[in-house]
Every structure is written in structure tokens, then in C-alpha cells.
Short mmCIF file of C-alpha atoms and ligand atoms in Angstrom, two decimals:
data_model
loop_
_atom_site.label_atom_id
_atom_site.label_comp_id
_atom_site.label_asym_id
_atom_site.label_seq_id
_atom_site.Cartn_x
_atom_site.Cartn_y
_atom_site.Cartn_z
CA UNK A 1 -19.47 -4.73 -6.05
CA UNK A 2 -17.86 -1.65 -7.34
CA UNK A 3 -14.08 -0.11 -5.46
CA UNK A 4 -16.04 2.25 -3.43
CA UNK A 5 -18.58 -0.52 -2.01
CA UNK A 6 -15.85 -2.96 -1.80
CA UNK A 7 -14.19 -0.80 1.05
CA UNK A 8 -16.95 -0.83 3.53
CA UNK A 9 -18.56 -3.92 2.62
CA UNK A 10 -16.17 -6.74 1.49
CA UNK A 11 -15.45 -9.22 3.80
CA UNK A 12 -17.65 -7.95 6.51
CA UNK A 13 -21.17 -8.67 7.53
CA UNK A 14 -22.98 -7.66 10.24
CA UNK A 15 -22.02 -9.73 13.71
CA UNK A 16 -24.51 -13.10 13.61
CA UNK A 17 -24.73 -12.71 17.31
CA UNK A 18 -25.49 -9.66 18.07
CA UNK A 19 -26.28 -7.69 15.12
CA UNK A 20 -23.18 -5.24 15.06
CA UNK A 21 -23.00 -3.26 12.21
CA UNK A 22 -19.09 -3.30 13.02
CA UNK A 23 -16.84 -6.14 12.94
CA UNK A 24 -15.81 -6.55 16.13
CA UNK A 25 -12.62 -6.47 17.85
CA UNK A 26 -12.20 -10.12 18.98
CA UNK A 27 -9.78 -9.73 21.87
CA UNK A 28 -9.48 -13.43 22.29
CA UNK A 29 -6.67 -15.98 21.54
CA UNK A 30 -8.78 -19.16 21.39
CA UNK A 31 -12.11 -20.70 21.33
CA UNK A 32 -13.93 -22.99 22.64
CA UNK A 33 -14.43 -26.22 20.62
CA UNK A 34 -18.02 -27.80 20.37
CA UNK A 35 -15.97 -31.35 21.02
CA UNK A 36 -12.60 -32.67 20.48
CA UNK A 37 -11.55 -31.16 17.41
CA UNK A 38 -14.72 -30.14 16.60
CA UNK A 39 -14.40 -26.25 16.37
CA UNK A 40 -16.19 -23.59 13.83
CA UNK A 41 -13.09 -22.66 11.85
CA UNK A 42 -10.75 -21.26 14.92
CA UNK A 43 -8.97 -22.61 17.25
CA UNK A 44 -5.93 -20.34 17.92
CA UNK A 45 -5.62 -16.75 17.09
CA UNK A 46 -1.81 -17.00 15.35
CA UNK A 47 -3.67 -19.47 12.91
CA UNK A 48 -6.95 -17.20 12.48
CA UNK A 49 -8.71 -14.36 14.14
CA UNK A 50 -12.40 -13.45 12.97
CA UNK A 51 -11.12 -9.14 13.21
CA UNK A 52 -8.91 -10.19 10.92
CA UNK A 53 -10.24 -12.88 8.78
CA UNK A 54 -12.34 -9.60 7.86
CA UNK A 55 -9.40 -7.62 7.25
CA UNK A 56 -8.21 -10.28 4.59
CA UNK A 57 -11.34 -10.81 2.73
CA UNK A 58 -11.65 -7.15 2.37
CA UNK A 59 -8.18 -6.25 1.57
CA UNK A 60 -8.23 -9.15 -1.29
CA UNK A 61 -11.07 -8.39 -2.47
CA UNK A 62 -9.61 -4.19 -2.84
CA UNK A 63 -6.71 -6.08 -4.75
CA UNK A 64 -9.19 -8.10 -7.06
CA UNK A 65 -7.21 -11.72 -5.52
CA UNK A 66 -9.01 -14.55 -4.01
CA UNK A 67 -6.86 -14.35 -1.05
CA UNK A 68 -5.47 -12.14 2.01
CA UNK A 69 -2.99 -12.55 4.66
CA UNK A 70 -2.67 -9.71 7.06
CA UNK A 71 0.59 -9.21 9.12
CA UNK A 72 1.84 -7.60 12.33
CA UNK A 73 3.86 -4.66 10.08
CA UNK A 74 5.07 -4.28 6.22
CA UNK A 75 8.05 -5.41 6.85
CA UNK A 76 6.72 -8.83 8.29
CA UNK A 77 4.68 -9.31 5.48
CA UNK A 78 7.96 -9.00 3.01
CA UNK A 79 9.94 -11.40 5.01
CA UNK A 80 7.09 -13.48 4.83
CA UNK A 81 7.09 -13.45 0.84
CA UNK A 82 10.83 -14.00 0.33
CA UNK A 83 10.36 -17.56 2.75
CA UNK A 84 8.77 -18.63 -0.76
CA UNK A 85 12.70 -18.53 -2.03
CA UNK A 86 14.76 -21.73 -1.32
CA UNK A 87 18.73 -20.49 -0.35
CA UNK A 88 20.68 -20.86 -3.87
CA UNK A 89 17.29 -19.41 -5.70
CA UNK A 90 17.94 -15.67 -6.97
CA UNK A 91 15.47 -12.53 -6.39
CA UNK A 92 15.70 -9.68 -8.95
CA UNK A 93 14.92 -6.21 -7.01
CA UNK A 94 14.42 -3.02 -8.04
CA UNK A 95 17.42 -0.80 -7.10
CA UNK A 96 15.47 2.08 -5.40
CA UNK A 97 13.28 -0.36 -3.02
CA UNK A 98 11.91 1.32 0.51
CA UNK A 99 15.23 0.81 2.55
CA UNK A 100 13.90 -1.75 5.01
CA UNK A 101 13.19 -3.67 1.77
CA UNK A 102 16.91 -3.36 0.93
CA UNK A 103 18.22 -3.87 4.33
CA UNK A 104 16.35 -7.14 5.03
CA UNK A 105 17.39 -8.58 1.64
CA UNK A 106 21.07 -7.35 1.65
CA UNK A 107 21.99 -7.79 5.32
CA UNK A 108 19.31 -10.94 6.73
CA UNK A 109 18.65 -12.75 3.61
CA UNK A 110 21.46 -12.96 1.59
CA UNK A 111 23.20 -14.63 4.84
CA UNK A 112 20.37 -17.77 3.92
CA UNK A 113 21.67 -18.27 0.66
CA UNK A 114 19.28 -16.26 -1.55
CA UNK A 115 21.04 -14.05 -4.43
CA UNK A 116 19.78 -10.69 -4.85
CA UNK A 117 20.47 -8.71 -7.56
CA UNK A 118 19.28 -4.89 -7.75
CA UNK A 119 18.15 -3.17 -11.08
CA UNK A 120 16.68 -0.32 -12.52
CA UNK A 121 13.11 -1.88 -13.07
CA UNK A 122 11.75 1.08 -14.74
CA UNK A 123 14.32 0.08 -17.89
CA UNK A 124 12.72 -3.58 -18.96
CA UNK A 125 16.34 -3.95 -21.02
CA UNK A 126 18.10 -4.07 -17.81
CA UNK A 127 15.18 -6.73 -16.36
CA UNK A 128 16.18 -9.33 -19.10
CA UNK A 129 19.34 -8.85 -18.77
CA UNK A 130 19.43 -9.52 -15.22
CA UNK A 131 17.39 -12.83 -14.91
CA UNK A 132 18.74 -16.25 -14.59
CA UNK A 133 17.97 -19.91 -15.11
CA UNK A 134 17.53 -19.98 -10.92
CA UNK A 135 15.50 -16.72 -10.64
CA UNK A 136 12.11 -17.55 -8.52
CA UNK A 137 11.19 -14.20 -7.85
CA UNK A 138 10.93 -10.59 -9.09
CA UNK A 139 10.44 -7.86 -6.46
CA UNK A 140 8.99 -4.49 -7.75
CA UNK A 141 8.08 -1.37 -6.13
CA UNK A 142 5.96 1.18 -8.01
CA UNK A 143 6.10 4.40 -7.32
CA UNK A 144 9.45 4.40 -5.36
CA UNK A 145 10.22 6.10 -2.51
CA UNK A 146 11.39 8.83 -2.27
CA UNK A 147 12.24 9.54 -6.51
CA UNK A 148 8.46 8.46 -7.08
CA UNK A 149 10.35 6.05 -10.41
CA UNK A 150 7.10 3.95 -12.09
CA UNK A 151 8.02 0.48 -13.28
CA UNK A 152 5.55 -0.89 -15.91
CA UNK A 153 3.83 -4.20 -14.21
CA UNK A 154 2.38 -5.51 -17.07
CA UNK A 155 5.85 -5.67 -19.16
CA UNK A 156 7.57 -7.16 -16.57
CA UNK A 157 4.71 -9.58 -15.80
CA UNK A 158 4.74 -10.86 -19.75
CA UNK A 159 8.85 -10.62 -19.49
CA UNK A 160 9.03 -12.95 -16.55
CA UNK A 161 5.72 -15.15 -18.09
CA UNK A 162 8.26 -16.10 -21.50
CA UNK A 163 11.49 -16.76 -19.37
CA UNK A 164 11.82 -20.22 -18.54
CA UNK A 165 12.84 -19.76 -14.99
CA UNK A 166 8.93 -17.91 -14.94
CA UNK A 167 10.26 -16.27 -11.85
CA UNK A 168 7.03 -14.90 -9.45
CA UNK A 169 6.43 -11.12 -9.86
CA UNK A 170 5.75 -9.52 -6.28
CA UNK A 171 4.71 -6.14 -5.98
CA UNK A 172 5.02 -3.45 -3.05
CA UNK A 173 1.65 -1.56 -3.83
CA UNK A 174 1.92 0.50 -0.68
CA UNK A 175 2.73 4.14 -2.62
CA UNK A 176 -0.09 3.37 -5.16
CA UNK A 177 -3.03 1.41 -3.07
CA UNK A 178 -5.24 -0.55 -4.58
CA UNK A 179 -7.48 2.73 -5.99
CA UNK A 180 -5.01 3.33 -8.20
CA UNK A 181 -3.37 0.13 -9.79
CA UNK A 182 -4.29 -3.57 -9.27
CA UNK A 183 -0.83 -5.31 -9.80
CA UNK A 184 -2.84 -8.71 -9.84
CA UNK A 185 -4.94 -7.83 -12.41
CA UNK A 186 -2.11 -6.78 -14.48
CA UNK A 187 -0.39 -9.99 -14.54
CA UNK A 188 1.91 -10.26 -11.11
CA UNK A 189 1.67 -13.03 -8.66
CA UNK A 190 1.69 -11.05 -5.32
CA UNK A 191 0.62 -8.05 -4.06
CA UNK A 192 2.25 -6.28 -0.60
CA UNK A 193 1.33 -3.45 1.23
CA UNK A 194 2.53 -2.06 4.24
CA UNK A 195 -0.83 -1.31 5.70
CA UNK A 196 0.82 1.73 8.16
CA UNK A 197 0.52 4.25 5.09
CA UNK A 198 -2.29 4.77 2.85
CA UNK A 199 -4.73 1.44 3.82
CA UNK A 200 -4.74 2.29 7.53
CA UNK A 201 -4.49 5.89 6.41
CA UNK A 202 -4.77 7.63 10.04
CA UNK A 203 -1.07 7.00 10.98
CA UNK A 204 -2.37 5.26 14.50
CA UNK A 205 -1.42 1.90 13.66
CA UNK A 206 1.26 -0.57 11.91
CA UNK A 207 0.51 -3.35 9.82
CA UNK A 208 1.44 -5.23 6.73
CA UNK A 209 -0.12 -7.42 4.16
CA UNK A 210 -0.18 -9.98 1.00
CA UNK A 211 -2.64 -10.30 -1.26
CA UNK A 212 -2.63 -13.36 -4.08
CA UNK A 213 -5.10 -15.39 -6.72
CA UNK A 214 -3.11 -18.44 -6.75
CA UNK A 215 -4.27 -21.34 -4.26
CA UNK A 216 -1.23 -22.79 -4.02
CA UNK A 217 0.78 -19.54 -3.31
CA UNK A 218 -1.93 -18.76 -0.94
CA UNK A 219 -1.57 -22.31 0.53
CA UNK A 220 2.46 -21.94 1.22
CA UNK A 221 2.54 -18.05 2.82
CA UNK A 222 -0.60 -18.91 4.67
CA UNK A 223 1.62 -22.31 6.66
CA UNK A 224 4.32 -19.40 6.66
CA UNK A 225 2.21 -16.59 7.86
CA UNK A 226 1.21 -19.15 10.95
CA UNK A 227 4.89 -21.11 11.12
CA UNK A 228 6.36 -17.49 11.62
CA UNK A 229 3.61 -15.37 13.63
CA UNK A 230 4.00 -11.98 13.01
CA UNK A 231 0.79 -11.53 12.61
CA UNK A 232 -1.47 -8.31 13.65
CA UNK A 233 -3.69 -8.14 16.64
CA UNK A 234 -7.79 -7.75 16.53
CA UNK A 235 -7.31 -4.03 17.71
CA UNK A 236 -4.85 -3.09 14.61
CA UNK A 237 -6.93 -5.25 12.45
CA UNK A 238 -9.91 -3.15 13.36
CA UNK A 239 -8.09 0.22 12.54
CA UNK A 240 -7.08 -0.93 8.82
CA UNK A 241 -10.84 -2.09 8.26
CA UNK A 242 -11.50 1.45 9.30
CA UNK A 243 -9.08 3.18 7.98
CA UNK A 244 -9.79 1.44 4.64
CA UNK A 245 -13.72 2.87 4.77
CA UNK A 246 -12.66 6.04 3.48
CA UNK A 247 -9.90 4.97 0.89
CA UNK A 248 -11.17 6.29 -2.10
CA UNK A 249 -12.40 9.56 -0.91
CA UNK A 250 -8.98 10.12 0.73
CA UNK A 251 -6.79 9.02 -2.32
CA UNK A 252 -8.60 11.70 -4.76
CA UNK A 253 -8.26 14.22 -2.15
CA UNK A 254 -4.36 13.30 -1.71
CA UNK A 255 -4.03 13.51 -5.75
CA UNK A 256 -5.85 16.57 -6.03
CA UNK A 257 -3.96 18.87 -3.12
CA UNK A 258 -0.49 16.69 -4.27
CA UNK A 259 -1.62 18.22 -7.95
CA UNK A 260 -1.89 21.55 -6.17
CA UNK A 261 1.36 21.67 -4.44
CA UNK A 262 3.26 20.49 -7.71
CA UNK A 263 1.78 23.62 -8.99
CA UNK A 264 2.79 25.70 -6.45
CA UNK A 265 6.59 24.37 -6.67
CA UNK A 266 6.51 24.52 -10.10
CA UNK A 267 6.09 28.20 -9.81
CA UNK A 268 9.05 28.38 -7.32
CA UNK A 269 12.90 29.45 -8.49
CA UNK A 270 14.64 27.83 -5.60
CA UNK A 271 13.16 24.57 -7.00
CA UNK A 272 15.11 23.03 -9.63
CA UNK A 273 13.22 19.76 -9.92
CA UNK A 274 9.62 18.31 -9.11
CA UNK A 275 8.83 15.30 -8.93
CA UNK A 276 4.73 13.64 -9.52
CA UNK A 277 4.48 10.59 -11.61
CA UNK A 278 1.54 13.03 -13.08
CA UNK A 279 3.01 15.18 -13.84
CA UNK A 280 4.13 15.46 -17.64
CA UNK A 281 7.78 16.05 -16.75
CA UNK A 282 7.89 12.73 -15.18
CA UNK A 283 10.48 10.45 -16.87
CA UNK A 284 7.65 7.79 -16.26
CA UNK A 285 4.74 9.82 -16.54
CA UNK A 286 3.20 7.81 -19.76
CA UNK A 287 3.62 4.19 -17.88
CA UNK A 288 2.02 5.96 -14.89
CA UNK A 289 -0.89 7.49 -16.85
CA UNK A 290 -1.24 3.94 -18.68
CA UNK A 291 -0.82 2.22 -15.12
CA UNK A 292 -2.49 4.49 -12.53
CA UNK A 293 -5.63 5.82 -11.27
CA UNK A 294 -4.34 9.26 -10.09
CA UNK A 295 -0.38 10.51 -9.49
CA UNK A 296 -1.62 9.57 -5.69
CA UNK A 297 -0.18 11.72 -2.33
CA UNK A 298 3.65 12.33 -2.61
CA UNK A 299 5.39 14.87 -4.14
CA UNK A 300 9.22 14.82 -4.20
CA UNK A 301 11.29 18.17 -5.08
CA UNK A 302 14.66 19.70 -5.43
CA UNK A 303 16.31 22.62 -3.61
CA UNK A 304 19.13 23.90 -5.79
CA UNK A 305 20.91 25.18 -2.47
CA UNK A 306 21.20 21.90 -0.98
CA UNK A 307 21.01 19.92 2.31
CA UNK A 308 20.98 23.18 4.17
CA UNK A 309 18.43 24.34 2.11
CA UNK A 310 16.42 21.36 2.64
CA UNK A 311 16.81 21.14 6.05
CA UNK A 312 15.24 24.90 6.62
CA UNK A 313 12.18 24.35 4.52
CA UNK A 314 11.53 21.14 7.02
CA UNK A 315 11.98 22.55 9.92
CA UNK A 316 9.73 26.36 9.32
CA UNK A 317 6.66 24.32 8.38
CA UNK A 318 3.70 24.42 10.75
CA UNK A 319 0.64 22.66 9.13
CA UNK A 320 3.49 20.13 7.59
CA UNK A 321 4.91 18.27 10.40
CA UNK A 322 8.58 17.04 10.15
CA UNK A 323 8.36 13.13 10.21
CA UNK A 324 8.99 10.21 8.92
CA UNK A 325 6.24 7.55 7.20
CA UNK A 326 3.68 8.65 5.06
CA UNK A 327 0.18 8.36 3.78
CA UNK A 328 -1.83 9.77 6.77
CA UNK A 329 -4.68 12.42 6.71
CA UNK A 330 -1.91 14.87 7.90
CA UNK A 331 0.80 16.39 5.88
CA UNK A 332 4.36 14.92 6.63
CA UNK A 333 7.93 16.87 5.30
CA UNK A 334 10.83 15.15 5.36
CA UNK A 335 14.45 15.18 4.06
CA UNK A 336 15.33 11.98 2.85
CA UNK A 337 19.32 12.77 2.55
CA UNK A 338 19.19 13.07 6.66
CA UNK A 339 16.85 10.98 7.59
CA UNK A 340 14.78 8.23 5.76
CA UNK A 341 17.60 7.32 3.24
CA UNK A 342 20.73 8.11 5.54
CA UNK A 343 21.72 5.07 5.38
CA UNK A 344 22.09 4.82 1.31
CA UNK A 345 24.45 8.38 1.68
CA UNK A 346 27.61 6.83 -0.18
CA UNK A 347 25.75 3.67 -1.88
CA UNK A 348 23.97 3.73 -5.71
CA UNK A 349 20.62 4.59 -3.69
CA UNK A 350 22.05 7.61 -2.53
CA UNK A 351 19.67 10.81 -2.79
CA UNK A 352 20.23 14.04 -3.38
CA UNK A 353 21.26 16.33 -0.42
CA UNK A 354 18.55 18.79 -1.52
CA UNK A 355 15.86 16.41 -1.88
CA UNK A 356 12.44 17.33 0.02
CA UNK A 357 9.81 14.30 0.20
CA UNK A 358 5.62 16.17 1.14
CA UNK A 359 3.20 13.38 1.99
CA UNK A 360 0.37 15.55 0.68
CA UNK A 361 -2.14 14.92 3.57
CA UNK A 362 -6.09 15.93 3.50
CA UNK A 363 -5.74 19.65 4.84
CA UNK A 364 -7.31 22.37 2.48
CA UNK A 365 -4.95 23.14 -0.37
CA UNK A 366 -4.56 26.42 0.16
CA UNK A 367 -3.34 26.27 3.94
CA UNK A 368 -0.50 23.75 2.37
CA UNK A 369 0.26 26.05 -0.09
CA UNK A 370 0.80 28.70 2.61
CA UNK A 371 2.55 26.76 5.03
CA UNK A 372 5.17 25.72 1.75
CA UNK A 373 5.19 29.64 1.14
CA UNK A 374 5.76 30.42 4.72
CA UNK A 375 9.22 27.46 4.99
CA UNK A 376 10.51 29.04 1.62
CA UNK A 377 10.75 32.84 2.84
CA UNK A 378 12.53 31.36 5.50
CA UNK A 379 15.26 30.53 3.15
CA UNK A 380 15.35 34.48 2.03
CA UNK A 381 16.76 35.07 5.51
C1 PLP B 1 6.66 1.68 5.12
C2 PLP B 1 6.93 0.81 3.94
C3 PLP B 1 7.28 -0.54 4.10
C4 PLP B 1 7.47 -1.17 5.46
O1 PLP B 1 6.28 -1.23 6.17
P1 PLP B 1 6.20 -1.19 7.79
O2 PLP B 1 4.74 -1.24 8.02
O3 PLP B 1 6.88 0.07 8.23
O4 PLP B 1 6.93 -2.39 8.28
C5 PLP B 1 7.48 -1.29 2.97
N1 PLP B 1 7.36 -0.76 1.73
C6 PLP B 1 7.04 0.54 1.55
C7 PLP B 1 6.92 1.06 0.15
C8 PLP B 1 6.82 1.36 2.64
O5 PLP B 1 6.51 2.65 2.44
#
């Protein structure tokens, strides 16, 4: 089956009992057993859940893996990969990682004994440099949030494939989606996705994933994903399966009006940088052409008047609403200085004060162009 059929179809069959067309929501936490120990493949939802069993098959079959684990939020699903590192082993991060990302490895994990270092993985010089003989893991996010920087997967797949520590390559695929780049297929071990943003797509629900081709991996973060529990209910299960219907169709509409707005912005004087891993400015943009599907939803740019600056743009948008996450039909504006990346203000993360981050949601391109048009003559006054 091709992408598009994949999203309606994979992992899902019609109910044998009843004929439903959709999965359904199995509101139940165990089953009855045909005789001691005799069951048909559940016995207690933490373990497995037929809602989302589905979810899983489908989701690693979008990532082109053999195997899915679905979790109660993104963040669950990342703590759940790092259990895979023993306390003295040593993860190599990129240095612009979502901040929960960064805050679970810098202030939970390193307090177990794991060694982080944080790089910039978009320069594969500073990759080798940074890996040692007790390196087990490699943790990549591509595009970043909120500077939209494109690591090349493949290169650092082959780089950590010749060292002899062969350190796993995990990937945070939640900017991307599956649409638009299969880490997997380009040589990394694990796939992640926070399944809030462009998966569940409707911004009703929180969820969190991993995706893998290896049995054994599969094996381990499967007796973790169980051992730990934070695993989604049927009901949130059921929204991602939804949400995920419509994937493709959404993610070319996202790229198209995000293509639009850089446009717009482009045209703009009180804009002194744009930011779309399309677009040909991008310090990444041949990786991401090489790497990517589409530039996909978010659009970064600069105000050359600053924080205050930012801040009015933000808050005189009407179609645009002023929030945080990202991904969802609806357009989101935020400014990442005051709110997302607060907490980075004096560390290397830091952003820029006059930094403005669009989720470009599914509205008609001109109305976003308008509403943009509408915040920046606010800035005039
Ligand atoms: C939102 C996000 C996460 C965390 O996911 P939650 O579902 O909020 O726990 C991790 N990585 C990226 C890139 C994200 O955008």
C-alpha cells in the first residue's frame, strides 16, 4: 500500500464482531480469558489495548518499521527511549532539542548516571568529534523548534554505523511526520513523535510514540513501555487513528499556505530574517530538499525591533491565535523568547527576543496573509 492508503487502512480492519468500519474505542481494562491463561492476545490494557494495537500497526507502518509503541504523551515516549541507556552510557543530543527534550535529559536523567552531551547536529564535524567509546545513543531532532535547523539523517546514520561504539540513532520526527521523511528508512534505529502535533493533527488530544524495525529494540521498549505505563487510553488512541486519516492532505496544505506566508514576509521591511527549511535562504535548505517531502507547516521570522515588536504582532492577530504547541488545522503565533523557550533566555539555546514562530494551520491563504497584514500595521502605531 501506497502513504495515502497506508493512513486509513494500515493496521485497521473492519470490527470481526460487528462489522464496524471504525476501530472501536475499547473502553475496557481487561478481558475475559477462555480458561486459565488461555486468553486471545489481551489480558490487561497497560500490556495491550485492541484501539491501540491499531494505532501502532498503523503508525509503523506510516514510518516504514515493523513495529509501534504508542504512549500517553511525547514526552513519555522519550523517557521511554532513553531507559534503553544504562547510567555511565553517554547520549549525544542535538543542542537546539524541543525544551522538554532538554529538560528531562539535563535535569531527570543526568541525576541516573547517563552523560549527555549537546551539539550542533546540523555540522557532522562536530558529531565525530563528540562521540565516545561509551556512546549508546544519538538523539536528533529534524527540523528544530523554533530555528527550523535540518540535520542530515543519513550522514549521521553511516557516521554512527563506522564508530565502534555504533551508538543507536533516535529521531524526533514530530516537525517533519512521516509524509515528509522516513528516518528509518534512511538508516536510524528509532523513530519518535509526539503524536499532539501533526499525527493527531486536530489539537484535541496528547499522545506520544516510537516507531522501530529491530526485534530486539522492539522487544526491550515494549517490557519498558508496560514496566513504566504511560501509555495512552482507547479514546486518545482513537483520535490519532483519526487524526492520522487526513495526514497527507493536511501536510501539502500546511506546506503550501507556510510557502505563502514566507512569501508574504519576505516582502515585509520590518522582517529581517525568515526562516522555511524551503526556502533557498535556508542554511540547510539543500539537506532539507535532499531529505524532505515538502518544507512542512512552520515558519519562523525575525522582527528587527525586537521583543516588543514581537510581542505586538502576537497579540493583534485574529485568525492566528496566540498559543503554544503546534501542528493543528488552526493557525498558532507565538513568541518563543517569552514563552516556549523562556526558559533557555541566558543559556546557548537562547532565541532571539524578536523571534516570531506561525504554525501555518489549514485556513485559506489569503485570510492568513491578511490577518499577518492586519498584526504588522499594528506596529505602525
Ligand atoms: C511537543 C513536542 C514534544 C513533546 O511532546 P508532548 O506530546 O507535548 O509530550 C517532543 N518533541 C517535539 C519536537 C515536540 O514538538
Amino acid at each position: 500500500m501506497r502513504f495515502e492508503t497506508q493512513v486509513i487502512h494500515a493496521g485497521q480492519q473492519a470490527d470481526p464482531t460487528t462489522g464496524a468500519v471504525m476501530t472501536p474505542i475499547y473502553q475496557t481494562s481487561t478481558y475475559r480469558q477462555d480458561g486459565v491463561g488461555r486468553h486471545r492476545g489481551y489480558e490487561y490494557s497497560r500490556t495491550a489495548n485492541p484501539t491501540r494495537a491499531a494505532l501502532e500497526a498503523c503508525l509503523a507502518a506510516l514510518e516504514a518499521g515493523r513495529y509501534g509503541l504508542a504512549y500517553a504523551s511525547g514526552m513519555a515516549a522519550i523517557d521511554n527511549v532513553l531507559r534503553l541507556v544504562d547510567a555511565g552510557q553517554h547520549v549525544l543530543a542535538g543542542n537546539d532539542v524541543y525544551g522538554g527534550t532538554f529538560r528531562l535529559f539535563d535535569k531527570v536523567l543526568r541525576r541516573y548516571g547517563l552523560e549527555f552531551t549537546f551539539v550542533d547536529t546540523t555540522d557532522l564535524s562536530q558529531v565525530k568529534a563528540a562521540l565516545r567509546p561509551n556512546t549508546r545513543l544519538i538523539w536528533l531532532e529534524t527540523p528544530t523548534n523554533p530555528l527550523l535547523n535540518v540535520s542530515d539523517i543519513a550522514a549521521i546514520a553511516e557516521i554512527a554505523s563506522r564508530h565502534p561504539a555504533r551508538p543507536l540513532v533516535a529521531v524526533d520526527n514530530t516537525f517533519a511526520t512521516p509524509y515528509l521523511q522516513q528516518p528509518l528508512a534512511l538508516g536510524a534505529d528509532v523513530v519518535v513523535h509526539s503524536t499532539t502535533k501533526y499525527l493527531g493533527g486536530h489539537s484535541d488530544v496528547v499522545g506520544g510514540a516510537v516507531l522501530v524495525d529491530r526485534a530486539d529494540l522492539h522487544e526491550q521498549l515494549a517490557f519498558l513501555q508496560n514496566a513504566g505505563g504511560a501509555i495512552p487510553g482507547p479514546m486518545d488512541c482513537f483520535l490519532v487513528l483519526r487524526g492520522i486519516k487526513t495526514l497527507p492532505v493536511r501536510m501539502e496544505r500546511h506546506a503550501e499556505n507556510a510557502q505563502a506566508v514566507v512569501d508574504f514576509l519576505r516582502g515585509r521591511a520590518e522582517v529581517t530574517q525568515v526562516i522555511y527549511p524551503f526556502d533557498s535562504a535556508h542554511p540547510h535548505y539543500e539537506t532539507a530538499r535532499r531529505q524532505m517531502r515538502n518544507g512542512g507547516g512552520m515558519v519562523s521570522f525575525v522582527l528587527q525591533a525586537g521583543e516588543a515588536a514581537a510581542r505586538t504582532v502576537a497579540e493583534n492577530t485574529h485568525i492566528f491565535a496566540l498559543a503554544e504547541s503546534l501542528g493543528g488545522v488552526e493557525s498558532l503565533i507565538e513568541v518563543p523568547y517569552a514563552m516556549t523557550h523562556a526558559s533557555t533566555a541566558d543559556s546557548p539555546l537562547a532565541v532571539d527576543p524578536g523571534l516570531v514562530r506561525l504554525s501555518v494551520g489549514l485556513e485559506h491563504a489569503a485570510d492568513l496573509i491578511a490577518d499577518l497584514e492586519g498584526a504588522f500595521s499594528a506596529l505602525a502605531k
